[in-house]
CSV table of C-alpha atoms and ligand atoms in Angstrom, one decimal:
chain,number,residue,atom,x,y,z
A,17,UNK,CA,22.1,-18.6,10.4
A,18,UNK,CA,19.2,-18.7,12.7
A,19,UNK,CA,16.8,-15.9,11.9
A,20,UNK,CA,15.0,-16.6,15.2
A,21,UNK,CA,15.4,-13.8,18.0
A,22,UNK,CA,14.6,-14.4,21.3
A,23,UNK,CA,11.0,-14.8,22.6
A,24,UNK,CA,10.0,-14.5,18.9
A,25,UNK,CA,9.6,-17.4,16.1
A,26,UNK,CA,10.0,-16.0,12.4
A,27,UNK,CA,6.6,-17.2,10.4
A,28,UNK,CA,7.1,-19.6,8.1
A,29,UNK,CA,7.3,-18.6,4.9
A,30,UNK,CA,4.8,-21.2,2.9
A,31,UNK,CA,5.0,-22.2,-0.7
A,32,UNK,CA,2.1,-20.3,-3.0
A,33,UNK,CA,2.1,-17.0,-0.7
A,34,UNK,CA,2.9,-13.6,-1.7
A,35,UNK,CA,4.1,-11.5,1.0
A,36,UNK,CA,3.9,-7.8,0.3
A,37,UNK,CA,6.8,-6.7,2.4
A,38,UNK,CA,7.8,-3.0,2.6
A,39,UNK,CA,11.7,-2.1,2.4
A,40,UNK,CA,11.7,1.3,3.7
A,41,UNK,CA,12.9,4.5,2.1
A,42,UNK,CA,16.6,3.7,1.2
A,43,UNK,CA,18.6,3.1,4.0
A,44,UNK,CA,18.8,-1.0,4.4
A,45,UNK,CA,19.3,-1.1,8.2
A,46,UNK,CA,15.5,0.4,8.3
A,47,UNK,CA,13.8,-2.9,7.2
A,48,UNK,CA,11.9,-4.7,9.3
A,49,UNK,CA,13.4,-7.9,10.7
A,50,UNK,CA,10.0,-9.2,9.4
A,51,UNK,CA,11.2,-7.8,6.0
A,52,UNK,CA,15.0,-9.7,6.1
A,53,UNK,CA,13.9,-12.6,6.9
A,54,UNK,CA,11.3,-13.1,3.8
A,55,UNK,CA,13.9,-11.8,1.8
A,56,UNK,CA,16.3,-14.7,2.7
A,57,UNK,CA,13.7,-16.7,2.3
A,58,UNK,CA,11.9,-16.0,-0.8
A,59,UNK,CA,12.1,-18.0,-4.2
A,60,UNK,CA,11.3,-14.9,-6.3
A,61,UNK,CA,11.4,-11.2,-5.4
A,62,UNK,CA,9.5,-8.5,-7.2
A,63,UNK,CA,10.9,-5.5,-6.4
A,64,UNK,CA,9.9,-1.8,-7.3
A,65,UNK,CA,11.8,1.4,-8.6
A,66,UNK,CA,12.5,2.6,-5.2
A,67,UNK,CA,13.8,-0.3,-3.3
A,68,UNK,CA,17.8,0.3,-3.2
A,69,UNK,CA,20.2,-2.1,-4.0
A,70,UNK,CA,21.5,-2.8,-0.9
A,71,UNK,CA,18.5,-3.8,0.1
A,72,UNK,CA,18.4,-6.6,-2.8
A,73,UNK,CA,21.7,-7.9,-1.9
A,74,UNK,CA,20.3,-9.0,1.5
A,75,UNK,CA,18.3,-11.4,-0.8
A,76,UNK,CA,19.0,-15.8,-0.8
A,77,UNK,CA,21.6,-16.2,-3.2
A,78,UNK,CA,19.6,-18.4,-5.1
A,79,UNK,CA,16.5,-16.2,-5.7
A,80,UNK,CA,15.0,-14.7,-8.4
A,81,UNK,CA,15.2,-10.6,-8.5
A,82,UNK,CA,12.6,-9.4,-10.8
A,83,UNK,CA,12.1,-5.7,-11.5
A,84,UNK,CA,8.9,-4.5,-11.8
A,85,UNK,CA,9.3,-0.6,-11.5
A,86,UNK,CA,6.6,2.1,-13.1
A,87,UNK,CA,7.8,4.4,-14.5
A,88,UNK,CA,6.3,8.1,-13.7
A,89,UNK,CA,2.9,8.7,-16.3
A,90,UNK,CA,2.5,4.3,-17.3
A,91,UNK,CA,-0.9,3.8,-16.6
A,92,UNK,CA,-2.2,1.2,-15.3
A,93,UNK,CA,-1.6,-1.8,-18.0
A,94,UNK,CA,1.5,-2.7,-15.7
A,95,UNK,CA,-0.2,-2.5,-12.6
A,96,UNK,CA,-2.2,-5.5,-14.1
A,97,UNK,CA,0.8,-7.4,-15.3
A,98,UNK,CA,2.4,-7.5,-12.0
A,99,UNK,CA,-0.7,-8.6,-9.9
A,100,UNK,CA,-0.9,-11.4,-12.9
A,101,UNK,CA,2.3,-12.1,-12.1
A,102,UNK,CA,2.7,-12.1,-8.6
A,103,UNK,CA,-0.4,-14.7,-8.9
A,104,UNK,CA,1.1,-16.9,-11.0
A,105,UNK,CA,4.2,-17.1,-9.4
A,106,UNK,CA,2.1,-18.5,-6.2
A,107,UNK,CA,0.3,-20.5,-7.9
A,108,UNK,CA,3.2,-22.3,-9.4
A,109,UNK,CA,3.8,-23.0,-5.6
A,110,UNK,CA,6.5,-20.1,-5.2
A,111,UNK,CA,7.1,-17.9,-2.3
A,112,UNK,CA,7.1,-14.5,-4.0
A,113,UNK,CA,8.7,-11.5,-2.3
A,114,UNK,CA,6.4,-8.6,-3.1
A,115,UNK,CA,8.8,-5.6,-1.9
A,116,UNK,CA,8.0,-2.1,-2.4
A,117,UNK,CA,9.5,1.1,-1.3
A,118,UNK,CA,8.2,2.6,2.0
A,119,UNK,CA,5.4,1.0,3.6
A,120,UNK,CA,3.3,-1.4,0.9
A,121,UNK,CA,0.5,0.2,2.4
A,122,UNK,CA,1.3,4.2,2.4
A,123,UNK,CA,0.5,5.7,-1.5
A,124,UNK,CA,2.5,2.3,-3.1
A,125,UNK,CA,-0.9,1.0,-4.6
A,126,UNK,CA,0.1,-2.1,-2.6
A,127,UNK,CA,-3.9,-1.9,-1.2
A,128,UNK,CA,-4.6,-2.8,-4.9
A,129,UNK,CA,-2.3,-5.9,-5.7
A,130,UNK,CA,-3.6,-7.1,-1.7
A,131,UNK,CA,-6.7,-7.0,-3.1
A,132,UNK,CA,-6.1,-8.6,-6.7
A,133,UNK,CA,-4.5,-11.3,-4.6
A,134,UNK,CA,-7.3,-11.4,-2.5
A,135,UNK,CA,-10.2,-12.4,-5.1
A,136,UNK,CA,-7.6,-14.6,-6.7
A,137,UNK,CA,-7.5,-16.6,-4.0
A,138,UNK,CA,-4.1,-16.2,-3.1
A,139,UNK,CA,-2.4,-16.5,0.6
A,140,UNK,CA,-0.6,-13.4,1.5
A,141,UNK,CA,0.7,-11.8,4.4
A,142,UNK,CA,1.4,-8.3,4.7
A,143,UNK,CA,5.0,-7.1,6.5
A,144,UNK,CA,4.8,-3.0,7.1
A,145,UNK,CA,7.6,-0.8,6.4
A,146,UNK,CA,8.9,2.2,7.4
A,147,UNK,CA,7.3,5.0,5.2
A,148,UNK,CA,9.3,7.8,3.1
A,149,UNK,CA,7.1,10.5,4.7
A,150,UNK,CA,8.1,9.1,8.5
A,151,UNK,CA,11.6,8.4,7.6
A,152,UNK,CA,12.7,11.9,5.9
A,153,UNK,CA,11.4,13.9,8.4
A,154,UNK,CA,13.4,11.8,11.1
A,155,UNK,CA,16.6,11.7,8.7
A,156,UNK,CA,15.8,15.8,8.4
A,157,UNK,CA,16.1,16.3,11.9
A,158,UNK,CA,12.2,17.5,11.9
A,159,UNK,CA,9.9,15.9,14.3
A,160,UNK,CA,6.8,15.5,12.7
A,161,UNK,CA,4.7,16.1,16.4
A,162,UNK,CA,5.8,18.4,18.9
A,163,UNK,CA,3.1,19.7,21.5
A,164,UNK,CA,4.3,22.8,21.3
A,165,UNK,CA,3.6,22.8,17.6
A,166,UNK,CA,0.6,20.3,16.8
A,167,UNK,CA,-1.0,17.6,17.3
A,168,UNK,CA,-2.4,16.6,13.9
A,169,UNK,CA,-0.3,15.4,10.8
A,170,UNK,CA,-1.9,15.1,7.4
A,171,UNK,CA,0.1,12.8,5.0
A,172,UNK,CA,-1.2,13.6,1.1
A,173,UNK,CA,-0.2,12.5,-2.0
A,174,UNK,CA,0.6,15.2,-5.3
A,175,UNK,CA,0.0,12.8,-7.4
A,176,UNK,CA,-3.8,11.0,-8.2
A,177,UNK,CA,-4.7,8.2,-10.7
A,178,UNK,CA,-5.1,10.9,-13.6
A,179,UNK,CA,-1.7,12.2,-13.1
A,180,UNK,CA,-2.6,15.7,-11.5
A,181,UNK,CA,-3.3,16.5,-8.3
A,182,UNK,CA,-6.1,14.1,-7.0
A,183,UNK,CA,-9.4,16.1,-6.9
A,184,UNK,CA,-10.4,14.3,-3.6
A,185,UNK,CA,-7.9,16.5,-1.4
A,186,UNK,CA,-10.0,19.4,0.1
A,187,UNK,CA,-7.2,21.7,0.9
A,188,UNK,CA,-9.0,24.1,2.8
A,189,UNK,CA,-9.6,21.6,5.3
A,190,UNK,CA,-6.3,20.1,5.4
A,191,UNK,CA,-4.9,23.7,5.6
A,192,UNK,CA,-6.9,24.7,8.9
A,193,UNK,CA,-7.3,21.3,10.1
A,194,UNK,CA,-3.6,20.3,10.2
A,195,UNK,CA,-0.5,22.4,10.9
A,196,UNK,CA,1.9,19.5,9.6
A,197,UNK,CA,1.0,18.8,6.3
A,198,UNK,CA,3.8,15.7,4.7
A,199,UNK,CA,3.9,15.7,0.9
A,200,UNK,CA,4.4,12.6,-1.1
A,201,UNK,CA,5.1,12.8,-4.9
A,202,UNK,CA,4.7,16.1,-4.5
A,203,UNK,CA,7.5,17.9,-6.7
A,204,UNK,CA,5.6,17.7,-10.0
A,205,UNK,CA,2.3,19.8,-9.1
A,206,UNK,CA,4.6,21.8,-6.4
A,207,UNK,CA,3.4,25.0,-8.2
A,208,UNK,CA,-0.2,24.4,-7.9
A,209,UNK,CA,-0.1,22.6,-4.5
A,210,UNK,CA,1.5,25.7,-3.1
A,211,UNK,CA,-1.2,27.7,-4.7
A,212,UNK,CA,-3.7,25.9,-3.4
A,213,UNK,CA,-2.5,25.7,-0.1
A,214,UNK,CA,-1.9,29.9,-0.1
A,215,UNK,CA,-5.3,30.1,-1.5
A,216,UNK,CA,-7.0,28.0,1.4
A,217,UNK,CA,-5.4,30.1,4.1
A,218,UNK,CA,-1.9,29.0,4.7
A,219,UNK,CA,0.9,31.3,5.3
A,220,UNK,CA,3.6,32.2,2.8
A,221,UNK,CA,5.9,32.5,5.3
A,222,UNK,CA,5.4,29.0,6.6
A,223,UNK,CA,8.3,26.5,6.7
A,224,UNK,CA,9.1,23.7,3.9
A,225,UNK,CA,11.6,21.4,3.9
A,226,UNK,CA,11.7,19.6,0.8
A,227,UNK,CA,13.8,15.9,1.7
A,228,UNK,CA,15.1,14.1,-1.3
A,229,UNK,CA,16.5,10.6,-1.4
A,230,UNK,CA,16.3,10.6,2.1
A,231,UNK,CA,17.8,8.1,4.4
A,232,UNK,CA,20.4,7.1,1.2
A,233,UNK,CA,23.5,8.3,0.7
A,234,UNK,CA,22.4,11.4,-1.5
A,235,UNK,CA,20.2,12.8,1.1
A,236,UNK,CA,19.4,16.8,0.2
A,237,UNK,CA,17.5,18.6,2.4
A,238,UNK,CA,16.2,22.3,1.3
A,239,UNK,CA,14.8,24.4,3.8
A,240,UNK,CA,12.5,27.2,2.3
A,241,UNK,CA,9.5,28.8,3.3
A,242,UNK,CA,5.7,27.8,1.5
A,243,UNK,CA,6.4,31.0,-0.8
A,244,UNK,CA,9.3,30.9,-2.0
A,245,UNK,CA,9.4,27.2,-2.2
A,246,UNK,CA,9.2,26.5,-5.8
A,247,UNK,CA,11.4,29.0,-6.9
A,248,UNK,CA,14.0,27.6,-4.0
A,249,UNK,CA,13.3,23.8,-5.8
A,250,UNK,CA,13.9,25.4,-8.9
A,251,UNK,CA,17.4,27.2,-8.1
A,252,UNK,CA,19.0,24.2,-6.6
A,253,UNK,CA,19.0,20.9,-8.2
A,254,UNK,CA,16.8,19.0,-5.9
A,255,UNK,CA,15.1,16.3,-7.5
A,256,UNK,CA,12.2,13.4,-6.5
A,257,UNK,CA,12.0,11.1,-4.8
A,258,UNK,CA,11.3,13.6,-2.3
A,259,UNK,CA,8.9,14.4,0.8
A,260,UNK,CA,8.0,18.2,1.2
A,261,UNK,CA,7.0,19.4,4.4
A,262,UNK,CA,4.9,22.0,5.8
A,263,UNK,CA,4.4,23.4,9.2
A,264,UNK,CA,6.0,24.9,11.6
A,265,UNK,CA,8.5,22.0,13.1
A,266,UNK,CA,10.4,22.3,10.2
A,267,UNK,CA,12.3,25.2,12.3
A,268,UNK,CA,13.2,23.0,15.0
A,269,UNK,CA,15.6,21.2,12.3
A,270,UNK,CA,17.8,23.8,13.2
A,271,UNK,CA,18.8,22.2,16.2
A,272,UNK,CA,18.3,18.7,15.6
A,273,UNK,CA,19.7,17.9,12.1
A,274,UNK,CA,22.0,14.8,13.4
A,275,UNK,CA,22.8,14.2,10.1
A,276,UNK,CA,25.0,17.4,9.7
A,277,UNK,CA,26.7,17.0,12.7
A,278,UNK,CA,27.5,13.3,11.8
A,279,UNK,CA,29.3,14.3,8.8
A,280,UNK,CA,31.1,17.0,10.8
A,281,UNK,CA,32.2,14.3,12.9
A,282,UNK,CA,33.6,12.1,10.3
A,283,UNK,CA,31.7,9.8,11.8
A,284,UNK,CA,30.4,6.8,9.4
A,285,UNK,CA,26.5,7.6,7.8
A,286,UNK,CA,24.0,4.6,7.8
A,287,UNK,CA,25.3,2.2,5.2
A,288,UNK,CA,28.3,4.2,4.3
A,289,UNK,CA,30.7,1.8,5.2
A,290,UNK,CA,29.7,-0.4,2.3
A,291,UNK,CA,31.8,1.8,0.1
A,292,UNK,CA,34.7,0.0,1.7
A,293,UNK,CA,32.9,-3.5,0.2
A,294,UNK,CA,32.5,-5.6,3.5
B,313,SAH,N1,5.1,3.4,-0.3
B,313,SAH,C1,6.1,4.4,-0.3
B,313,SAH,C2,5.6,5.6,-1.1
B,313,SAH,C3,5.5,5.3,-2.5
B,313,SAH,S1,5.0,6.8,-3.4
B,313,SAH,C4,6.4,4.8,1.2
B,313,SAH,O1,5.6,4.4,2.1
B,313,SAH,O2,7.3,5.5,1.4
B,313,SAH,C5,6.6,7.4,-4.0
B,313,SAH,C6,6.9,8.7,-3.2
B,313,SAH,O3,7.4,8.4,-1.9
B,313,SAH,C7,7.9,9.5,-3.9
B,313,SAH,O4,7.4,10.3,-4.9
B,313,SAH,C8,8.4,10.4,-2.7
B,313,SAH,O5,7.4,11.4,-2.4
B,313,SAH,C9,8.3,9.4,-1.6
B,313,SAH,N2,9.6,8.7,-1.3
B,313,SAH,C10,9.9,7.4,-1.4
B,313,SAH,N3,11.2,7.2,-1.1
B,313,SAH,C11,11.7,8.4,-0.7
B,313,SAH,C12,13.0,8.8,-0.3
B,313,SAH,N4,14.0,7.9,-0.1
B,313,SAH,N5,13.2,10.1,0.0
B,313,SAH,C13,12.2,11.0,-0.2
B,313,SAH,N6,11.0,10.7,-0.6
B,313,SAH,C14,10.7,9.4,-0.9
């Protein structure tokens, strides 16, 4: 099947490069055409913890799958490992699939193995996604600008290279500074980022929505309020990979959650109809 769309020619995909290709947050229809197309095209792909399956079935027949998830707290050691690997794999003339959850770019330390790749001497190319903390709020039904509401977004991340919360966030400014605030890997330090957050001036009474495995099939949204938000994640079950936002769009979800009214509908949910085995 030609992968060619009109007006537009796919690149090549050359023997020897690493592409570090982003797969979006869950649902497969959200990767890039960019993104599909390496994937039919790749030798090898080395895929991360949150790239979904359905995603990887979009892969050649022929190629190699090769998981190279973290898991939560392993330092750095594997980090290593897989830029060695991913360098190898080029240099043994392969195209190697880099794919990571998200955007490669947005918290997935894919700046890093660019780099590694970089003073190695190795070709890449690097094929955006579309991140977790873009996606959930648009799965939500939460529009992360609104003029009436703001016209600043800060995007942060819970969770630093020491495994707390990463000392270079100054949260008084991204609490005056930004009325959105979108959390990634935030559900560990919840606690503390919400008392920092109060502390620096935000208001308890704020919206949160707290977006887990969104854009997949076990999308739960919790709507809460910055106070009472830990003690909401606690009562329910909600568990990461999730997004937690702050600010006041959260209350427009009341009227745009799409997702709701889909299911009221009956009608089919991105991906669902895989269940059926198409
Ligand atoms: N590069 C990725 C982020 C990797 S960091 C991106 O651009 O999306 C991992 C964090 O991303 C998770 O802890 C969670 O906060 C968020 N995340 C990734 N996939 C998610 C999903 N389907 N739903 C909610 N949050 C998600």
């Amino acid at each position: 099947m030609s992968q060619d769309i009109p007006h537009y020619t796919m690149p090549q995909f050359l023997e020897g490069y690493v592409w570090l290709v982003g797969a979006g947050p869950g649902d497969p229809g959200l990767i890039t055409l960019l993104g599909a197309h390496a994937l039919r095209e790749a030798d090898i792909v080395v895929y991360d913890a949150l790239v979904s399956p359905g995603i990887l079935e979009m892969a050649n027949p022929d190629a190699e799958l090769k998981y190279a998830g973290k898991r939560g707290g392993k330092p750095s050691s594997s980090q290593r490992d897989i830029t060695l690997t991913l360098i190898q794999l080029a240099r043994e003339g392969k195209r190697v699939l880099r794919l990571k959850g998200g955007d490669p770019f947005v918290f997935g330390r894919g700046g890093e193995e660019a780099l590694r790749l970089a003073e190695a001497g190795v070709p890449f190319r690097i094929v955006p996604g579309i991140s977790a903390g873009l996606a959930a709020p648009a799965y939500a039904g939460i529009p992360l600008t609104h003029r009436d509401h703001n016209s600043v977004i800060t995007f942060l991340t819970g969770h630093g290279m020491s495994g707390d919360i990463p000392d270079s966030i100054d949260w008084v400014s991204v609490s005056r500074g930004s009325p959105v605030i979108v959390m990634y890997m935030a559900m560990k330090h919840l606690p503390r980022i919400v008392d920092r957050l109060i502390e620096a001036g935000r208001n308890p009474e704020e919206p949160v929505a707290i977006i887990s495995r969104a854009t997949t099939l076990e999308q739960e949204v919790l709507e809460t309020r910055l106070g009472e938000c830990v003690a909401a994640a606690r009562a329910t079950d909600i568990s990461p990979p999730a997004i937690v936002i702050a600010g006041s769009v959260v209350s427009l979800r009341s009227r745009l959650d799409w997702m709701e009214r889909l299911q009221e509908t009956l009608l089919p949910l991105p991906g669902r109809d895989r269940k059926n085995g198409d």
